[in-house]
Amino acid sequence: SCLQSQRTKNLPNVLDILGKSYPSDQLTNITPAILSKVGRDLHNTQGHPLHFIFKRIESFFHRSYVKRGNPVFSVYSNLSPVVTHEQNFDSLLVPQNHVSRSPSDTYYINSTHMLRAHTSAHQRDLIRSGLDAFLVVGDVYRRDTINSTHYPVFHQMEGVRLYSDFQLFSNVSDPSSCSLFESGKRDDSKQEQHSLETSKLLEYDLKSCLEGLMRALFGQNLEMRWVDAYFPFTHPSWELEIFHQGEWVEMLGCGVMEQRLVDSAGASSKAGWAFGLGLERLAMKLFSIPDIRLFWSTDSGFLHQFRDKHFEDEISYKAVSKYPQCTNDISFWIPDDYTSNDFYDLVRSVSGDLVEQVDLIDEFRHPKTGRVSHCYRLVYRHMEKTLTQEEVNMVHREIEVSASKQLGVEIR
Ligand code: FA5
Ligand code: MG
């Protein structure tokens, strides 16, 4: 269409993504803005809230599921978001005419490759590689509007666990009376290949795992509810909603894995469950982050609040103003009894909330005199308006004057 050629006009004939080249064609609808997000790797970035969430969940799984001293779940957080249409859709039994395949919903690189729309795209291949229990964390891409809760890139964590009949029925009083498979009928509570015990035990195991995870994250008194759902790759399927700050929020989708999928991955003697949860949804609720765009912010007012924190620390986000930052440096010779905290306190008292952040960016000892000089970077920002350079200079000057008066420093 006309729109299509318009869109691809600014793109080269070959797209370079994460070190590989992909020829563009009539299906290409990925934009330079989206391409610029690929490889940002927020979930693997120290000090990023999505990394905290990832680590908290990983820690829950490592604490709760240990076998002979080793974690049961293997964790994958570096799988490329570039996948084939086959991986993202066909391997998961998504019908040819399913809406999610539409170019209006999906970022296509070309007629064979796309940016994954969910971490489920890796299920089949990881099972095929021999794994029985794994977590996948990664960025996923969907064409969507941009507002406070929607962004065309977000992050998911996938979880999969497979059981042999020996493993699934290990706690049953008479395991020999149970078998994973039977040829029966598909109904609301099970697939045709599964026995009712298989389906019910997997459902129980899946739901207790995820309820345990949510309580570990949000506290023991968390209100939750299970809602029936549909996915082409699980049956039965559910969504888990949590009640938080006065509203019900969907956190994840999950279900008993379609046996056809498990069989196609070469694990036909096993049955299992899978889930996929949204990391931004969790992080926004957990840290009170008001806008999904903030995750992509390079604004230090946002990231600073998570820096130097341990992932198990209590963190509550303080709103960052939408108005631009303005930075100004200050350098001075320090007296002997000086500590940086004195200066931080002084800045706070002189500038009120106008200074969002102070960092010691340089320390210098004069080779002859032995005197020490500190340089600090001050980040200014007003919560309600754009500061002019003139206003910033005035406050900055006041800080310089007070610092020399009260701390005995000598401005350079
Ligand atoms: C899926 O993506 C399935 N792959 C989940 C799944 C995995 C089901 C394994 C069964 C087995 P869904 O599109 O509902 O499902 O997304 C899953 C979660 O991702 C949602 O519950 C939500 O937490 C998050 N999510 C979905 N869309 C967005 C969005 N636009 N912005 C932020 N988070 C989103
Ligand atoms: Mg959903």
PDB file of C-alpha atoms and ligand atoms in Angstrom, residues 142 231 239 250 252-253 281, ligand 2:
ATOM      1  CA  ARG A 142       4.017  -4.767  19.659  1.00  0.00           C
ATOM      2  CA  PHE A 231      -4.160 -18.734  24.372  1.00  0.00           C
ATOM      3  CA  GLU A 239      -4.905 -14.682  33.713  1.00  0.00           C
ATOM      4  CA  GLU A 250      -3.768  -8.176  34.903  1.00  0.00           C
ATOM      5  CA  LEU A 252       0.201 -12.490  33.573  1.00  0.00           C
ATOM      6  CA  GLY A 253      -1.219 -15.138  31.299  1.00  0.00           C
ATOM      7  CA  ARG A 281       3.187  -3.913  35.051  1.00  0.00           C
TER       8      ARG A 281
HETATM    9 MG    MG B   2      -3.570 -10.487  28.050  1.00  0.00          MG
END
